[in-house]
Amino acid sequence: MTGIPKPMTLAQPAEDEFLAYDREHLWHPYTSMTDPTPVRLVTGAHGARLALADGREVVDGMSSWWAAVHGYRHPALDRAVTDQLGQMAHVMFGGLTHVPAVELGRRLVEITPDPLDKVFLADSGSVAVEVALKMVLQHQRGTGRPERTRMLTVLGGYHGDTFDCMSVTDPVAGMHAIWRGLLPEQVFAPRPPSYDATPPDLQAWAGAFRALAAAHAHELAGIVVEPLLQGAGGMRPYLEACLHVFREVADEHDLVLVFDEIATGFGRTGHLFVSEVVTPDILCIGKALTGGYLTLAAVLTTDEVARGISASESGVLMHGPTYMGNPLACAVASASIDLLREGDWKADVARINRALTAGLEPLRATPGVADVRTLGAVGVVQLDHAVDVVAATEAALAAGAWLRPFRDLVYAMPPYVISDDELDRLVAGIRGAVRAG
Ligand SMILES: *Cc1c(COP(=O)(O)O)cnc(C)c1O
């Protein structure tokens, strides 16, 4: 790699000191402060590689949680941030606007399905889902149905970590039991049938979903789901036909249909957005929106929903984060969208799918493996037991790959720029993790 400065390496004592301080003082996602699992010190990243402080370079199988689709230190994305920095890092969005926000809004309206042409910029995925739920409630109030306050969703979903997001997340994985009385009580339908399910499975599920919607129609405001692929709730692709059931049921009972594409958006499943197959009334996007550079999310909706919100008692959408429309984040998001539009992400996603399918399918015969599934640039190996995360992570690193298994799942969704050689290493890492985990 020419032109890329060598990542910093740290002398062992310095590395140990940073790790010790981190362990004592910094919370990591879903970890204990008193008994934390080990973390690795990263000193740099480029392309599909992470550079560790000990000098090792490993292939990134996680895209920093679905986000870094173009890889790290992409020249066009680096430039978008530094150019914007020369203008201004941030200004408030109340009463002011700026070119990066307008340019991003224009792109989002252009690349999403037609009726979705009103844009709310939020600062994280969870906030986007909160805003979407607020839009649903305000729309129902504005159209004379204030008694409709509950959401219909499916088991196995994940929609973020704030309280209303947790309320529509799977009740077991989301541990509703520990929050009983504090979470709004939503209506949960069975998990949609797996992508390899049979027509009778689909009929049975659709019947149950329709019946539940009909029974609760008087109190339901909307439907919220991750379309086509349930992510953090279990990495499960499901039948595309279910999307049509969601749309039909929403229309039949005047429910606002929300698709949470925070994980699936920007090509990951092979569709730029699953919303191209069936179009929702509200679309949430995040994660890969900025190519993994800065935290930003967006909620898009239709003119009809926007009018409903404006007809509610406040007359306005009651939300406005301090860092709304952050110019640095908007600028890099537009640059990331331009890379997708100019490049051939579809070919890359198909190439990654072939490599993951060929590499992981043989693992079905491995003892301890319950299922193997791939969709777009996502590959999943489900074990028949909880993964030993520490051992699995170590084994993947030994094979040259960074993975972050959870529950019974070893999975990967690499940057689209990953090379064929790097894909081989990633597959080796997954195999190692499965054997060790
Ligand atoms: C990650 C995720 C969220 C939450 O996004 P954050 O940016 O972590 O708040 C919501 N919904 C889905 C489907 C996600 O994958």
Coordinates of C-alpha atoms and ligand atoms in Angstrom, one line a residue:
M1 CA 0.0 0.0 0.0
T2 CA 1.7 3.2 -1.1
G3 CA 0.9 6.6 0.3
I4 CA -0.5 5.2 3.5
P5 CA 1.5 6.1 6.6
K6 CA 2.3 3.2 8.8
P7 CA 0.0 2.9 11.7
M8 CA 1.4 3.8 15.1
T9 CA 2.8 0.9 17.0
L10 CA 3.2 1.1 20.7
A11 CA 5.9 -0.3 23.0
Q12 CA 4.6 -3.0 25.2
P13 CA 4.6 -1.0 28.4
A14 CA 2.6 1.8 26.8
E15 CA 0.1 -0.7 25.3
D16 CA -0.3 -2.3 28.7
E17 CA -0.8 1.0 30.4
F18 CA -3.6 2.1 28.0
L19 CA -5.3 -1.2 28.3
A20 CA -5.1 -1.1 32.1
Y21 CA -6.6 2.4 32.2
D22 CA -9.3 1.4 29.8
R23 CA -10.2 -1.6 31.9
E24 CA -10.5 0.4 35.0
H25 CA -12.4 3.4 33.7
L26 CA -14.1 2.9 30.3
W27 CA -17.3 1.1 29.7
H28 CA -17.5 -0.8 26.4
P29 CA -20.8 -1.9 24.7
Y30 CA -22.8 -4.4 26.8
T31 CA -20.0 -5.1 29.3
S32 CA -19.4 -5.1 33.0
M33 CA -17.2 -2.4 34.6
T34 CA -16.2 -4.7 37.4
D35 CA -15.5 -7.8 35.3
P36 CA -14.9 -6.7 31.7
T37 CA -14.1 -9.0 28.8
P38 CA -10.7 -8.2 27.1
V39 CA -10.4 -5.5 24.5
R40 CA -7.7 -4.9 21.8
L41 CA -5.9 -1.7 21.2
V42 CA -6.3 -0.5 17.6
T43 CA -3.9 2.2 16.4
G44 CA -5.0 2.6 12.8
A45 CA -7.1 1.2 9.9
H46 CA -7.0 1.3 6.2
G47 CA -9.0 -0.4 3.5
A48 CA -10.5 -3.6 5.1
R49 CA -7.7 -3.9 7.7
L50 CA -7.4 -2.9 11.3
A51 CA -3.9 -2.3 12.7
L52 CA -3.4 -3.5 16.3
A53 CA -0.9 -1.9 18.7
D54 CA 1.2 -5.0 18.7
G55 CA 1.9 -4.6 15.0
R56 CA -0.5 -7.2 13.7
E57 CA -2.9 -6.3 10.8
V58 CA -6.1 -8.1 10.7
V59 CA -9.0 -8.3 8.2
D60 CA -12.1 -6.5 9.5
G61 CA -15.1 -8.8 9.3
M62 CA -17.5 -6.4 11.0
S63 CA -17.3 -3.1 9.1
S64 CA -17.4 -1.5 12.6
W65 CA -21.0 -2.8 13.0
W66 CA -22.3 -2.5 9.4
A67 CA -21.0 1.0 9.0
A68 CA -17.6 1.1 7.2
V69 CA -18.8 -0.2 3.8
H70 CA -16.0 1.6 1.8
G71 CA -13.3 0.5 4.3
Y72 CA -11.1 2.8 6.4
R73 CA -9.2 5.9 5.3
H74 CA -10.9 6.2 2.0
P75 CA -9.4 9.2 0.2
A76 CA -12.7 10.6 -0.9
L77 CA -14.2 10.3 2.6
D78 CA -11.2 11.7 4.3
R79 CA -11.2 14.6 1.9
A80 CA -15.0 15.3 2.5
V81 CA -14.3 15.7 6.2
T82 CA -11.2 17.8 5.9
D83 CA -12.7 20.1 3.3
Q84 CA -15.8 20.6 5.4
L85 CA -13.6 21.2 8.4
G86 CA -12.1 24.2 6.5
Q87 CA -15.7 25.7 6.3
M88 CA -17.1 24.9 9.7
A89 CA -17.4 21.8 11.9
H90 CA -20.8 22.5 13.3
V91 CA -23.6 25.1 13.6
M92 CA -27.0 24.7 15.2
F93 CA -29.8 23.6 12.8
G94 CA -32.5 25.6 14.6
G95 CA -33.1 28.7 12.4
L96 CA -30.0 28.0 10.3
T97 CA -29.3 25.6 7.4
H98 CA -26.2 24.8 5.4
V99 CA -25.1 23.3 2.1
P100 CA -23.9 19.9 3.5
A101 CA -27.4 19.3 5.0
V102 CA -29.2 20.3 1.9
E103 CA -26.9 18.3 -0.3
L104 CA -27.4 15.2 1.8
G105 CA -31.2 15.7 2.0
R106 CA -31.2 15.9 -1.8
R107 CA -29.3 12.7 -2.2
L108 CA -31.4 10.8 0.3
V109 CA -34.6 11.9 -1.4
E110 CA -33.1 10.8 -4.8
I111 CA -31.8 7.3 -3.7
T112 CA -34.8 6.2 -1.7
P113 CA -38.2 5.3 -3.1
D114 CA -40.4 8.1 -4.5
P115 CA -42.9 8.9 -1.8
L116 CA -40.2 9.2 0.9
D117 CA -39.2 12.8 0.4
K118 CA -39.3 14.5 3.8
V119 CA -36.1 14.1 5.8
F120 CA -35.3 14.3 9.5
L121 CA -31.6 14.2 10.4
A122 CA -30.9 12.4 13.7
D123 CA -27.7 11.7 15.5
S124 CA -27.8 8.0 16.0
G125 CA -29.8 5.0 14.9
S126 CA -31.7 4.7 18.2
V127 CA -32.7 8.4 18.0
A128 CA -33.9 7.8 14.5
V129 CA -36.2 5.0 15.7
E130 CA -37.4 7.2 18.6
V131 CA -38.2 10.0 16.0
A132 CA -40.0 7.5 13.8
L133 CA -42.1 6.3 16.7
K134 CA -42.9 9.9 17.6
M135 CA -43.9 10.6 14.0
V136 CA -46.3 7.6 14.0
L137 CA -48.0 8.8 17.2
Q138 CA -48.2 12.4 16.1
H139 CA -49.6 11.3 12.7
Q140 CA -52.3 9.2 14.4
R141 CA -53.2 12.2 16.6
G142 CA -53.2 14.5 13.6
T143 CA -55.6 12.3 11.7
G144 CA -58.1 12.0 14.6
R145 CA -57.0 8.7 16.2
P146 CA -55.3 9.6 19.4
E147 CA -56.3 6.3 21.0
R148 CA -53.9 4.5 18.7
T149 CA -50.7 4.4 20.7
R150 CA -49.3 0.8 20.5
M151 CA -46.8 -0.6 17.9
L152 CA -47.1 -4.0 16.2
T153 CA -43.8 -5.7 15.6
V154 CA -42.4 -9.2 15.3
L155 CA -40.3 -11.4 17.7
G156 CA -36.6 -11.5 17.1
G157 CA -36.2 -7.8 16.2
Y158 CA -33.7 -5.2 17.3
H159 CA -34.3 -1.4 17.1
G160 CA -31.8 0.2 19.4
D161 CA -31.0 0.7 23.1
T162 CA -33.1 3.7 24.3
F163 CA -36.3 2.9 26.1
D164 CA -38.9 3.1 23.3
C165 CA -36.5 1.3 21.0
M166 CA -36.1 -1.4 23.6
S167 CA -39.9 -1.7 23.8
V168 CA -40.1 -2.9 20.1
T169 CA -36.9 -5.0 20.4
D170 CA -37.3 -8.8 21.0
P171 CA -38.7 -9.2 24.6
V172 CA -36.3 -12.1 25.4
A173 CA -33.1 -10.7 23.8
G174 CA -34.1 -7.2 24.9
M175 CA -34.7 -8.5 28.4
H176 CA -38.1 -6.9 28.9
A177 CA -38.4 -8.8 32.1
I178 CA -35.9 -6.5 33.8
W179 CA -37.7 -3.4 32.6
R180 CA -41.3 -4.5 33.3
G181 CA -43.5 -1.5 34.0
L182 CA -41.0 0.9 32.5
L183 CA -41.3 0.0 28.8
P184 CA -44.4 0.7 26.7
E185 CA -46.1 -2.6 26.1
Q186 CA -46.1 -3.3 22.4
V187 CA -47.8 -6.1 20.4
F188 CA -45.5 -8.9 19.3
A189 CA -46.3 -11.2 16.4
P190 CA -44.4 -14.5 15.7
R191 CA -41.0 -14.2 14.0
P192 CA -41.3 -14.1 10.2
P193 CA -40.5 -17.4 8.5
S194 CA -36.9 -18.0 7.6
Y195 CA -35.8 -17.2 4.0
D196 CA -35.8 -21.0 3.2
A197 CA -39.2 -21.7 4.7
T198 CA -42.0 -23.4 2.8
P199 CA -45.3 -21.8 1.5
P200 CA -47.3 -23.4 4.3
D201 CA -45.0 -21.8 6.9
L202 CA -45.6 -18.4 5.2
Q203 CA -49.4 -19.0 5.1
A204 CA -49.4 -19.9 8.8
W205 CA -47.3 -16.9 9.8
A206 CA -49.3 -14.5 7.6
G207 CA -52.6 -15.8 9.1
A208 CA -51.3 -15.2 12.7
F209 CA -50.0 -11.8 11.8
R210 CA -53.2 -10.7 10.2
A211 CA -55.3 -12.0 13.1
L212 CA -53.2 -10.2 15.7
A213 CA -53.4 -7.0 13.8
A214 CA -57.2 -7.3 13.5
A215 CA -57.6 -8.1 17.2
H216 CA -55.6 -5.0 18.2
A217 CA -56.4 -2.6 15.4
H218 CA -58.4 -0.2 17.6
E219 CA -55.2 0.6 19.7
L220 CA -52.5 0.1 17.1
A221 CA -50.7 3.2 15.6
G222 CA -48.1 1.5 13.4
I223 CA -45.9 -1.5 12.5
V224 CA -42.2 -1.3 12.9
V225 CA -39.8 -4.0 11.6
E226 CA -36.4 -4.6 10.1
P227 CA -37.2 -5.6 6.5
L228 CA -35.8 -8.8 5.1
L229 CA -33.1 -9.4 7.7
Q230 CA -33.3 -9.3 11.4
G231 CA -29.8 -8.1 12.6
A232 CA -28.7 -7.9 16.2
G233 CA -31.8 -9.9 17.3
G234 CA -30.4 -13.0 15.6
M235 CA -29.0 -12.4 12.2
R236 CA -32.0 -14.0 10.4
P237 CA -33.0 -13.4 6.8
Y238 CA -36.7 -14.0 6.2
L239 CA -39.1 -14.5 3.3
E240 CA -39.5 -11.4 1.1
A241 CA -43.2 -12.2 0.8
C242 CA -43.6 -11.1 4.5
L243 CA -42.9 -7.5 3.4
H244 CA -46.1 -7.5 1.3
V245 CA -48.0 -8.8 4.3
F246 CA -46.7 -5.9 6.4
R247 CA -47.8 -3.4 3.7
E248 CA -51.3 -5.0 3.2
V249 CA -52.0 -5.1 7.0
A250 CA -50.8 -1.5 7.5
D251 CA -53.1 -0.3 4.7
E252 CA -56.1 -2.4 5.9
H253 CA -56.0 -1.0 9.4
D254 CA -54.6 2.6 8.8
L255 CA -51.3 1.7 10.5
V256 CA -48.1 3.7 9.7
L257 CA -45.5 1.2 8.3
V258 CA -42.0 1.8 9.6
F259 CA -39.0 0.0 8.1
D260 CA -35.9 0.2 10.2
E261 CA -33.1 -0.2 7.6
I262 CA -30.4 1.1 9.9
A263 CA -28.5 -2.2 9.4
T264 CA -29.9 -3.3 6.0
G265 CA -29.5 0.0 4.2
F266 CA -26.9 1.0 1.6
G267 CA -26.6 -2.3 -0.2
R268 CA -25.8 -4.8 2.5
T269 CA -28.6 -7.2 1.5
G270 CA -28.1 -6.8 -2.2
H271 CA -30.8 -4.1 -2.5
L272 CA -29.6 -0.5 -2.0
F273 CA -32.7 -0.4 0.3
V274 CA -35.1 -3.2 0.9
S275 CA -37.7 -0.5 0.8
E276 CA -37.3 -0.7 -3.0
V277 CA -39.2 -4.0 -2.8
V278 CA -42.0 -2.8 -0.6
T279 CA -42.1 0.9 0.3
P280 CA -42.9 1.9 3.9
D281 CA -44.4 5.2 5.1
I282 CA -41.3 5.9 7.3
L283 CA -37.8 4.7 6.7
C284 CA -35.0 4.8 9.2
I285 CA -31.4 4.7 8.1
G286 CA -28.0 5.0 9.9
K287 CA -24.9 2.9 10.4
A288 CA -23.4 2.9 6.8
L289 CA -24.9 6.4 6.1
T290 CA -21.6 8.1 6.7
G291 CA -19.5 5.2 5.5
G292 CA -18.6 4.6 9.1
Y293 CA -17.0 8.0 9.7
L294 CA -19.3 9.9 12.0
T295 CA -22.5 9.2 13.9
L296 CA -25.5 10.2 11.8
A297 CA -28.9 8.7 11.0
A298 CA -32.0 9.9 9.1
V299 CA -35.7 9.3 9.1
L300 CA -37.5 9.7 5.8
T301 CA -41.3 9.9 5.4
T302 CA -44.1 10.8 3.0
D303 CA -45.9 14.0 2.4
E304 CA -49.0 12.3 3.8
V305 CA -47.4 11.4 7.2
A306 CA -45.8 14.9 7.3
R307 CA -49.2 16.5 6.9
G308 CA -50.7 14.3 9.6
I309 CA -47.9 15.3 12.0
S310 CA -48.5 19.0 11.2
A311 CA -52.3 18.5 11.9
S312 CA -51.5 17.2 15.5
E313 CA -52.0 19.5 18.4
S314 CA -48.5 20.9 18.5
G315 CA -48.4 21.5 14.8
V316 CA -44.7 20.6 14.6
L317 CA -42.6 17.5 14.9
M318 CA -41.5 17.6 18.5
H319 CA -37.8 16.7 18.2
G320 CA -34.5 18.7 17.7
P321 CA -31.2 17.3 18.8
T322 CA -28.3 19.7 19.6
Y323 CA -26.1 18.2 16.9
M324 CA -28.9 17.9 14.3
G325 CA -27.5 17.9 10.7
N326 CA -23.9 18.1 11.8
P327 CA -22.1 19.5 8.7
L328 CA -19.0 17.1 9.0
A329 CA -21.3 14.1 9.2
C330 CA -23.5 15.4 6.4
A331 CA -20.5 16.1 4.1
V332 CA -19.0 12.6 4.6
A333 CA -22.5 11.0 4.1
S334 CA -22.9 12.7 0.8
A335 CA -19.4 11.6 -0.3
S336 CA -20.2 8.0 0.8
I337 CA -23.4 8.0 -1.2
D338 CA -21.6 9.3 -4.2
L339 CA -19.1 6.5 -3.9
L340 CA -22.0 4.0 -3.9
R341 CA -23.6 5.7 -6.9
E342 CA -20.4 5.9 -8.9
G343 CA -19.0 2.5 -8.0
D344 CA -20.2 -1.1 -8.4
W345 CA -21.3 -2.1 -4.9
K346 CA -23.7 -4.6 -6.3
A347 CA -20.8 -6.6 -7.9
D348 CA -18.9 -6.4 -4.6
V349 CA -21.8 -7.6 -2.5
A350 CA -22.4 -10.5 -5.0
R351 CA -18.6 -11.4 -4.9
I352 CA -18.6 -11.3 -1.1
N353 CA -21.8 -13.4 -1.0
R354 CA -20.2 -16.1 -3.2
A355 CA -17.0 -16.2 -1.1
L356 CA -18.9 -16.4 2.2
T357 CA -21.3 -19.0 0.9
A358 CA -18.6 -21.2 -0.6
G359 CA -16.4 -20.8 2.6
L360 CA -19.1 -21.3 5.2
E361 CA -21.5 -23.9 3.7
P362 CA -19.1 -26.8 4.4
L363 CA -19.2 -25.8 8.1
R364 CA -22.7 -27.4 8.3
A365 CA -21.0 -30.7 8.8
T366 CA -18.9 -29.4 11.7
P367 CA -20.0 -30.7 15.1
G368 CA -21.7 -27.8 17.1
V369 CA -22.9 -26.0 14.0
A370 CA -26.7 -25.6 13.9
D371 CA -27.1 -23.5 10.8
V372 CA -25.3 -21.5 8.1
R373 CA -26.9 -18.7 6.2
T374 CA -25.8 -15.9 3.9
L375 CA -27.7 -12.9 2.4
G376 CA -25.9 -10.2 0.4
A377 CA -22.6 -9.3 2.1
V378 CA -23.6 -11.0 5.4
G379 CA -22.5 -14.5 6.4
V380 CA -23.7 -16.2 9.6
V381 CA -22.8 -19.5 11.3
Q382 CA -25.2 -20.3 14.2
L383 CA -23.9 -22.8 16.8
D384 CA -26.0 -25.1 18.9
H385 CA -24.5 -23.5 22.0
A386 CA -23.5 -20.0 23.3
V387 CA -20.2 -18.9 21.7
D388 CA -17.2 -18.7 24.0
V389 CA -16.6 -15.1 22.8
V390 CA -13.0 -14.8 24.3
A391 CA -11.8 -18.1 22.7
A392 CA -13.6 -17.5 19.4
T393 CA -12.2 -13.9 19.1
E394 CA -8.7 -15.2 19.9
A395 CA -8.9 -17.9 17.2
A396 CA -10.2 -15.5 14.6
L397 CA -7.3 -13.1 15.4
A398 CA -4.8 -15.9 15.1
A399 CA -6.2 -16.6 11.6
G400 CA -5.9 -12.9 10.8
A401 CA -9.5 -11.7 11.1
W402 CA -11.4 -9.5 13.5
L403 CA -14.9 -10.9 14.4
R404 CA -17.2 -10.1 17.3
P405 CA -19.5 -13.1 17.9
F406 CA -22.5 -12.8 20.1
R407 CA -24.9 -15.3 21.7
D408 CA -24.8 -18.4 19.5
L409 CA -23.6 -16.6 16.4
V410 CA -20.3 -16.2 14.6
Y411 CA -21.0 -13.8 11.7
A412 CA -19.3 -11.3 9.3
M413 CA -20.4 -8.4 7.2
P414 CA -17.1 -7.0 5.8
P415 CA -16.4 -3.7 4.0
Y416 CA -17.4 -3.9 0.3
V417 CA -13.8 -3.1 -0.7
I418 CA -12.5 -6.4 0.9
S419 CA -10.2 -8.2 -1.6
D420 CA -10.5 -11.8 -2.5
D421 CA -7.3 -12.7 -0.5
E422 CA -8.7 -10.8 2.5
L423 CA -12.0 -12.8 2.0
D424 CA -10.0 -16.0 2.3
R425 CA -8.5 -14.8 5.5
L426 CA -11.9 -13.8 6.8
V427 CA -13.3 -17.2 6.0
A428 CA -10.4 -18.8 7.8
G429 CA -11.1 -16.6 10.8
I430 CA -14.7 -17.6 10.9
R431 CA -13.8 -21.3 10.7
G432 CA -11.3 -20.8 13.5
A433 CA -13.8 -19.0 15.6
V434 CA -16.5 -21.7 15.0
R435 CA -14.1 -24.5 16.1
A436 CA -12.8 -22.6 19.1
G437 CA -16.2 -21.2 20.1
Ligands
LIG1 C1 -27.8 -0.6 15.2 C2 -29.3 -0.5 15.0 C3 -30.1 0.4 15.7 C4 -29.5 1.4 16.7 O1 -28.6 2.3 16.1 P1 -27.5 3.1 17.0 O2 -26.8 4.0 16.1 O3 -26.6 2.0 17.6 O4 -28.3 3.8 18.1 C5 -31.4 0.4 15.4 N1 -32.0 -0.5 14.6 C6 -31.2 -1.4 13.9 C7 -31.9 -2.3 13.0 C8 -29.9 -1.5 14.1 O5 -29.1 -2.4 13.5

